[in-house]
Amino acid sequence: MELRQLEYFVAVAEEGSFTRGARRVRVAQSAVSATIQKLERELGMPLFSRDAAGAALTEAGMALLPEARGMLSAERRARDTVDQVRGGLRGTIRLGTLTSIGVRPASRGLLVVDLPQVLGRFHVTHPLVTFTLRTAPRGSADHLDAVLAGELDLAMVGATDRVDGIRLHHLGHVRWSFVCSRRHRLADASSVRLADLAEETFIDFPRGWGNRTMTDRAFAAAGIIRAIPFEAADQETALGLVRNGLGVTLLPRVGSQEEGVSVIDVEDCDLDLPVAMATPLDRQPSAATSALLASIIRAAGRPAGP
């Protein structure tokens, strides 16, 4: 069994497709298929069921996946150790990021840390370190699962809960407010309570996102069942729907204060979303990952440590 075989196996398993897996490892699909077939012959069992919809793991494949990830992780750590002796940080850091919220001059300072700036400076200082960045359909929930599974080295998340197997390095909080059209009945209110919003039509982010979990829990605690016919994956889309009278929403104040909408404090619940970097508890991060994490924490103005 070769590490190259395991690398191709993990890529296809995580992508759910031989085509996407081959694209990820930058190898011809025929070579990836041949390599995995050789691995299956050596193990004496099929690892994937193949059909027009893609490649699904068999029972044997599901059993092998965590072991394969562990072996690849150990190989990366071994290389990191040698690289440190040789001098200079090297390697690839797999980083999960939050979807940008309000990427406009008005939103400057919205997130607790300017991640692109940190990555740019880190690249200048450590040019042999490369990054892969990804967002996720289920936001923080997907990122936490990926960190646990060994698919990501670290991830920025909206951390509403402690998660077994995850260490959260807190960066700060983002305050969320009620946002409505200027034509709305509450547009001139100085503040609102959750009870004031019980009959509203809501625009919210997808389930699994940290802010959606936070707002769902706040309304549930108040005994309010919301109507949420619209979901938006970014602040700009949510604001457009609000501005055109399709519903109300909860968003960060910064980046939402624009013509056509009102941004109003919610007075009777905690809508401060904690933002953190998530790392696995059971795996030692590489030297490059540790250095990047330290840079992010410094940029957020937080003390070092979990």
CSV table of C-alpha atoms in Angstrom, one decimal:
chain,number,residue,atom,x,y,z
A,1,MET,CA,0.0,0.0,0.0
A,2,GLU,CA,1.5,3.3,-1.1
A,3,LEU,CA,0.7,6.8,0.2
A,4,ARG,CA,-0.1,7.9,-3.3
A,5,GLN,CA,-2.9,5.3,-3.4
A,6,LEU,CA,-4.3,6.6,-0.2
A,7,GLU,CA,-4.1,10.2,-1.4
A,8,TYR,CA,-6.1,9.4,-4.5
A,9,PHE,CA,-8.6,7.2,-2.5
A,10,VAL,CA,-9.2,10.1,0.0
A,11,ALA,CA,-9.6,12.6,-2.7
A,12,VAL,CA,-12.3,10.5,-4.5
A,13,ALA,CA,-14.0,9.7,-1.3
A,14,GLU,CA,-14.2,13.3,-0.2
A,15,GLU,CA,-15.2,14.6,-3.6
A,16,GLY,CA,-17.7,11.8,-4.3
A,17,SER,CA,-16.5,11.5,-7.8
A,18,PHE,CA,-13.5,10.1,-9.7
A,19,THR,CA,-13.6,13.2,-12.0
A,20,ARG,CA,-13.5,15.7,-9.2
A,21,GLY,CA,-11.0,13.6,-7.2
A,22,ALA,CA,-8.6,13.5,-10.1
A,23,ARG,CA,-9.0,17.2,-10.6
A,24,ARG,CA,-8.2,17.8,-6.9
A,25,VAL,CA,-4.9,15.8,-7.1
A,26,ARG,CA,-4.2,17.2,-10.6
A,27,VAL,CA,-3.8,13.7,-12.2
A,28,ALA,CA,-5.6,12.2,-15.1
A,29,GLN,CA,-8.8,10.5,-14.2
A,30,SER,CA,-7.6,7.3,-15.8
A,31,ALA,CA,-4.5,7.2,-13.6
A,32,VAL,CA,-6.6,7.8,-10.5
A,33,SER,CA,-9.0,5.0,-11.4
A,34,ALA,CA,-6.1,2.6,-12.2
A,35,THR,CA,-4.4,3.4,-8.9
A,36,ILE,CA,-7.5,2.8,-6.9
A,37,GLN,CA,-8.3,-0.4,-8.7
A,38,LYS,CA,-4.8,-1.6,-7.9
A,39,LEU,CA,-5.4,-0.7,-4.2
A,40,GLU,CA,-8.7,-2.6,-4.3
A,41,ARG,CA,-7.0,-5.7,-5.7
A,42,GLU,CA,-4.3,-5.5,-3.0
A,43,LEU,CA,-7.0,-5.3,-0.3
A,44,GLY,CA,-9.2,-7.9,-1.9
A,45,MET,CA,-12.4,-5.8,-1.6
A,46,PRO,CA,-14.0,-2.9,-3.6
A,47,LEU,CA,-13.8,0.5,-1.9
A,48,PHE,CA,-16.3,2.3,-4.1
A,49,SER,CA,-19.6,1.5,-5.8
A,50,ARG,CA,-19.5,3.2,-9.2
A,51,ASP,CA,-22.5,4.5,-11.1
A,52,ALA,CA,-23.5,7.4,-13.2
A,53,ALA,CA,-24.2,9.5,-10.1
A,54,GLY,CA,-20.6,9.3,-8.9
A,55,ALA,CA,-18.6,7.1,-6.5
A,56,ALA,CA,-20.0,6.0,-3.2
A,57,LEU,CA,-17.9,4.4,-0.5
A,58,THR,CA,-18.6,0.7,0.2
A,59,GLU,CA,-18.5,-0.6,3.8
A,60,ALA,CA,-14.8,-1.4,3.3
A,61,GLY,CA,-14.2,2.1,1.9
A,62,MET,CA,-15.9,3.7,4.9
A,63,ALA,CA,-13.7,1.6,7.3
A,64,LEU,CA,-10.5,2.6,5.4
A,65,LEU,CA,-11.2,6.3,5.1
A,66,PRO,CA,-10.3,7.4,8.7
A,67,GLU,CA,-7.2,5.2,8.7
A,68,ALA,CA,-6.1,6.6,5.3
A,69,ARG,CA,-6.6,10.2,6.5
A,70,GLY,CA,-4.5,9.4,9.6
A,71,MET,CA,-1.7,8.0,7.6
A,72,LEU,CA,-1.6,11.0,5.3
A,73,SER,CA,-1.7,13.3,8.3
A,74,ALA,CA,1.2,11.4,9.8
A,75,GLU,CA,3.2,11.7,6.6
A,76,ARG,CA,2.6,15.5,6.5
A,77,ARG,CA,3.8,15.8,10.1
A,78,ALA,CA,6.9,13.8,9.3
A,79,ARG,CA,7.7,16.1,6.3
A,80,ASP,CA,7.1,19.2,8.5
A,81,THR,CA,9.6,17.9,11.1
A,82,VAL,CA,12.2,17.5,8.5
A,83,ASP,CA,11.4,20.9,6.9
A,84,GLN,CA,11.9,22.6,10.3
A,85,VAL,CA,15.4,21.1,10.5
A,86,ARG,CA,16.1,22.1,6.9
A,87,GLY,CA,14.9,25.7,7.7
A,88,GLY,CA,11.8,27.6,6.8
A,89,LEU,CA,8.1,26.6,7.0
A,90,ARG,CA,6.7,24.5,4.2
A,91,GLY,CA,3.6,22.6,3.4
A,92,THR,CA,-0.1,23.2,2.6
A,93,ILE,CA,-2.6,24.5,5.1
A,94,ARG,CA,-6.3,23.5,4.4
A,95,LEU,CA,-8.4,26.4,5.8
A,96,GLY,CA,-12.2,26.7,6.1
A,97,THR,CA,-13.5,30.3,5.9
A,98,LEU,CA,-16.7,32.1,6.6
A,99,THR,CA,-18.6,33.3,3.6
A,100,SER,CA,-17.8,37.0,3.1
A,101,ILE,CA,-20.5,39.3,4.7
A,102,GLY,CA,-20.8,42.7,3.2
A,103,VAL,CA,-17.6,43.0,1.1
A,104,ARG,CA,-17.8,46.7,0.6
A,105,PRO,CA,-15.9,49.7,2.0
A,106,ALA,CA,-18.8,50.3,4.5
A,107,SER,CA,-18.3,46.9,6.0
A,108,ARG,CA,-14.6,47.4,6.9
A,109,GLY,CA,-14.0,46.1,10.4
A,110,LEU,CA,-17.1,43.8,10.3
A,111,LEU,CA,-15.3,40.5,11.0
A,112,VAL,CA,-13.1,40.2,14.0
A,113,VAL,CA,-10.0,39.7,11.8
A,114,ASP,CA,-9.1,40.6,8.3
A,115,LEU,CA,-8.3,37.1,7.1
A,116,PRO,CA,-7.2,37.9,3.6
A,117,GLN,CA,-4.7,40.5,5.0
A,118,VAL,CA,-3.3,37.9,7.4
A,119,LEU,CA,-2.9,35.4,4.7
A,120,GLY,CA,-1.2,37.9,2.4
A,121,ARG,CA,1.3,38.9,5.0
A,122,PHE,CA,1.9,35.3,6.0
A,123,HIS,CA,2.6,34.4,2.4
A,124,VAL,CA,5.3,37.1,2.2
A,125,THR,CA,7.0,35.9,5.3
A,126,HIS,CA,6.6,32.2,4.5
A,127,PRO,CA,6.5,31.9,0.7
A,128,LEU,CA,6.9,28.1,0.8
A,129,VAL,CA,3.6,27.6,2.5
A,130,THR,CA,0.5,27.3,0.3
A,131,PHE,CA,-3.2,27.5,1.2
A,132,THR,CA,-6.4,25.8,0.1
A,133,LEU,CA,-9.5,27.8,1.2
A,134,ARG,CA,-13.0,26.6,1.1
A,135,THR,CA,-16.5,27.7,2.2
A,136,ALA,CA,-19.2,25.1,2.9
A,137,PRO,CA,-23.0,24.8,2.2
A,138,ARG,CA,-23.8,24.3,5.9
A,139,GLY,CA,-21.3,26.9,7.0
A,140,SER,CA,-19.8,26.3,10.5
A,141,ALA,CA,-21.4,22.9,10.9
A,142,ASP,CA,-19.7,21.6,7.8
A,143,HIS,CA,-16.4,23.1,8.7
A,144,LEU,CA,-16.5,21.5,12.2
A,145,ASP,CA,-17.3,18.2,10.7
A,146,ALA,CA,-14.4,18.6,8.2
A,147,VAL,CA,-11.9,19.5,11.0
A,148,LEU,CA,-13.0,16.4,13.0
A,149,ALA,CA,-12.6,14.2,9.9
A,150,GLY,CA,-9.2,15.6,9.1
A,151,GLU,CA,-10.3,17.3,5.8
A,152,LEU,CA,-9.3,20.7,7.2
A,153,ASP,CA,-6.4,21.8,9.3
A,154,LEU,CA,-8.3,24.7,10.8
A,155,ALA,CA,-11.5,26.7,10.1
A,156,MET,CA,-13.0,30.0,11.0
A,157,VAL,CA,-16.5,29.3,12.5
A,158,GLY,CA,-19.4,31.0,14.1
A,159,ALA,CA,-19.0,29.1,17.4
A,160,THR,CA,-22.3,28.8,19.3
A,161,ASP,CA,-21.4,25.6,21.1
A,162,ARG,CA,-18.5,23.5,22.3
A,163,VAL,CA,-17.9,20.5,20.1
A,164,ASP,CA,-16.3,17.2,21.3
A,165,GLY,CA,-12.9,16.8,19.6
A,166,ILE,CA,-12.6,20.5,18.7
A,167,ARG,CA,-10.5,23.2,20.3
A,168,LEU,CA,-11.9,26.7,19.7
A,169,HIS,CA,-9.5,29.7,19.7
A,170,HIS,CA,-11.8,32.6,20.2
A,171,LEU,CA,-11.2,35.7,18.1
A,172,GLY,CA,-14.1,38.0,19.2
A,173,HIS,CA,-17.9,38.6,18.7
A,174,VAL,CA,-20.1,40.0,16.0
A,175,ARG,CA,-23.3,41.8,17.1
A,176,TRP,CA,-26.5,41.1,15.1
A,177,SER,CA,-29.4,43.5,14.8
A,178,PHE,CA,-32.9,43.6,13.4
A,179,VAL,CA,-33.1,44.9,9.8
A,180,CYS,CA,-36.2,45.9,7.9
A,181,SER,CA,-37.3,48.1,5.0
A,182,ARG,CA,-37.7,51.8,5.6
A,183,ARG,CA,-41.4,51.2,4.7
A,184,HIS,CA,-41.8,48.7,7.5
A,185,ARG,CA,-44.0,49.5,10.6
A,186,LEU,CA,-41.0,49.2,12.9
A,187,ALA,CA,-38.6,51.2,10.7
A,188,ASP,CA,-38.5,54.2,13.2
A,189,ALA,CA,-38.3,52.2,16.4
A,190,SER,CA,-35.4,52.8,18.7
A,191,SER,CA,-35.3,49.1,19.6
A,192,VAL,CA,-37.4,46.0,19.3
A,193,ARG,CA,-38.2,42.9,21.3
A,194,LEU,CA,-38.5,39.4,19.9
A,195,ALA,CA,-42.2,39.4,20.7
A,196,ASP,CA,-42.5,42.4,18.3
A,197,LEU,CA,-41.3,40.2,15.5
A,198,ALA,CA,-43.5,37.1,16.0
A,199,GLU,CA,-45.7,37.6,13.0
A,200,GLU,CA,-42.9,38.7,10.6
A,201,THR,CA,-41.7,37.0,7.4
A,202,PHE,CA,-38.0,36.3,7.8
A,203,ILE,CA,-35.0,36.1,5.6
A,204,ASP,CA,-32.3,34.1,7.2
A,205,PHE,CA,-29.1,32.2,6.5
A,206,PRO,CA,-29.0,28.4,5.8
A,207,ARG,CA,-29.3,25.9,8.7
A,208,GLY,CA,-25.9,24.9,10.1
A,209,TRP,CA,-24.5,28.4,9.9
A,210,GLY,CA,-23.5,29.8,13.3
A,211,ASN,CA,-25.7,32.9,13.1
A,212,ARG,CA,-28.8,30.8,12.0
A,213,THR,CA,-28.3,28.5,15.0
A,214,MET,CA,-28.0,31.5,17.3
A,215,THR,CA,-31.2,33.2,16.0
A,216,ASP,CA,-33.2,30.0,15.9
A,217,ARG,CA,-32.4,29.3,19.5
A,218,ALA,CA,-33.2,32.9,20.6
A,219,PHE,CA,-36.7,32.7,19.0
A,220,ALA,CA,-37.3,29.1,20.4
A,221,ALA,CA,-36.4,30.3,23.9
A,222,ALA,CA,-39.0,33.0,23.5
A,223,GLY,CA,-41.6,30.5,22.3
A,224,ILE,CA,-41.8,32.0,18.8
A,225,ILE,CA,-42.1,30.0,15.6
A,226,ARG,CA,-40.8,32.0,12.7
A,227,ALA,CA,-41.9,31.9,9.1
A,228,ILE,CA,-38.6,31.7,7.0
A,229,PRO,CA,-39.5,31.3,3.3
A,230,PHE,CA,-36.3,32.9,2.2
A,231,GLU,CA,-32.7,31.8,2.8
A,232,ALA,CA,-29.7,33.9,1.7
A,233,ALA,CA,-26.0,32.9,1.8
A,234,ASP,CA,-24.6,36.4,2.1
A,235,GLN,CA,-25.4,39.8,3.6
A,236,GLU,CA,-25.9,41.6,0.3
A,237,THR,CA,-28.6,39.2,-0.9
A,238,ALA,CA,-30.4,39.4,2.4
A,239,LEU,CA,-30.3,43.2,2.3
A,240,GLY,CA,-31.7,43.2,-1.3
A,241,LEU,CA,-34.6,41.0,-0.2
A,242,VAL,CA,-35.3,43.3,2.8
A,243,ARG,CA,-35.0,46.5,0.7
A,244,ASN,CA,-37.6,45.2,-1.7
A,245,GLY,CA,-40.1,44.4,1.0
A,246,LEU,CA,-40.0,40.6,0.9
A,247,GLY,CA,-39.2,40.2,4.6
A,248,VAL,CA,-37.1,41.2,7.6
A,249,THR,CA,-33.8,39.7,8.8
A,250,LEU,CA,-31.1,39.8,11.4
A,251,LEU,CA,-27.7,41.0,10.3
A,252,PRO,CA,-24.6,42.7,11.6
A,253,ARG,CA,-25.1,46.4,12.0
A,254,VAL,CA,-21.8,47.1,10.2
A,255,GLY,CA,-22.3,46.7,6.5
A,256,SER,CA,-26.1,46.9,6.8
A,257,GLN,CA,-26.6,50.6,7.3
A,258,GLU,CA,-27.5,51.7,3.8
A,259,GLU,CA,-30.3,53.5,2.0
A,260,GLY,CA,-33.7,51.9,2.1
A,261,VAL,CA,-33.3,49.8,5.3
A,262,SER,CA,-33.4,50.4,9.0
A,263,VAL,CA,-31.0,48.7,11.5
A,264,ILE,CA,-32.5,48.4,15.0
A,265,ASP,CA,-31.1,46.9,18.2
A,266,VAL,CA,-32.9,43.9,19.7
A,267,GLU,CA,-33.1,44.5,23.4
A,268,ASP,CA,-34.2,41.3,25.1
A,269,CYS,CA,-31.8,38.6,23.9
A,270,ASP,CA,-28.1,38.0,23.3
A,271,LEU,CA,-27.3,38.2,19.6
A,272,ASP,CA,-23.5,38.3,19.9
A,273,LEU,CA,-22.1,35.6,17.6
A,274,PRO,CA,-18.7,34.3,18.8
A,275,VAL,CA,-16.2,33.9,16.0
A,276,ALA,CA,-13.3,31.4,16.6
A,277,MET,CA,-10.7,29.3,14.8
A,278,ALA,CA,-11.4,25.6,15.1
A,279,THR,CA,-8.6,23.0,15.3
A,280,PRO,CA,-8.7,19.3,16.1
A,281,LEU,CA,-8.0,18.2,19.7
A,282,ASP,CA,-6.5,14.8,18.7
A,283,ARG,CA,-4.0,15.9,16.1
A,284,GLN,CA,-1.0,18.1,16.5
A,285,PRO,CA,-1.1,20.9,14.0
A,286,SER,CA,1.8,21.2,11.6
A,287,ALA,CA,4.4,23.9,12.2
A,288,ALA,CA,3.0,26.0,9.4
A,289,THR,CA,-0.6,25.7,10.7
A,290,SER,CA,0.5,26.6,14.2
A,291,ALA,CA,2.3,29.7,12.9
A,292,LEU,CA,-0.7,30.8,10.8
A,293,LEU,CA,-3.1,30.3,13.8
A,294,ALA,CA,-0.8,32.4,15.9
A,295,SER,CA,-0.8,35.2,13.3
A,296,ILE,CA,-4.7,35.1,13.1
A,297,ILE,CA,-5.0,35.3,16.9
A,298,ARG,CA,-2.5,38.2,17.0
A,299,ALA,CA,-4.4,40.1,14.3
A,300,ALA,CA,-7.6,39.7,16.3
A,301,GLY,CA,-6.0,41.2,19.3
A,302,ARG,CA,-6.5,38.0,21.4
A,303,PRO,CA,-4.1,36.4,23.8
A,304,ALA,CA,-2.4,33.2,22.6
A,305,GLY,CA,-3.8,29.8,23.7
A,306,PRO,CA,-7.1,28.0,23.5
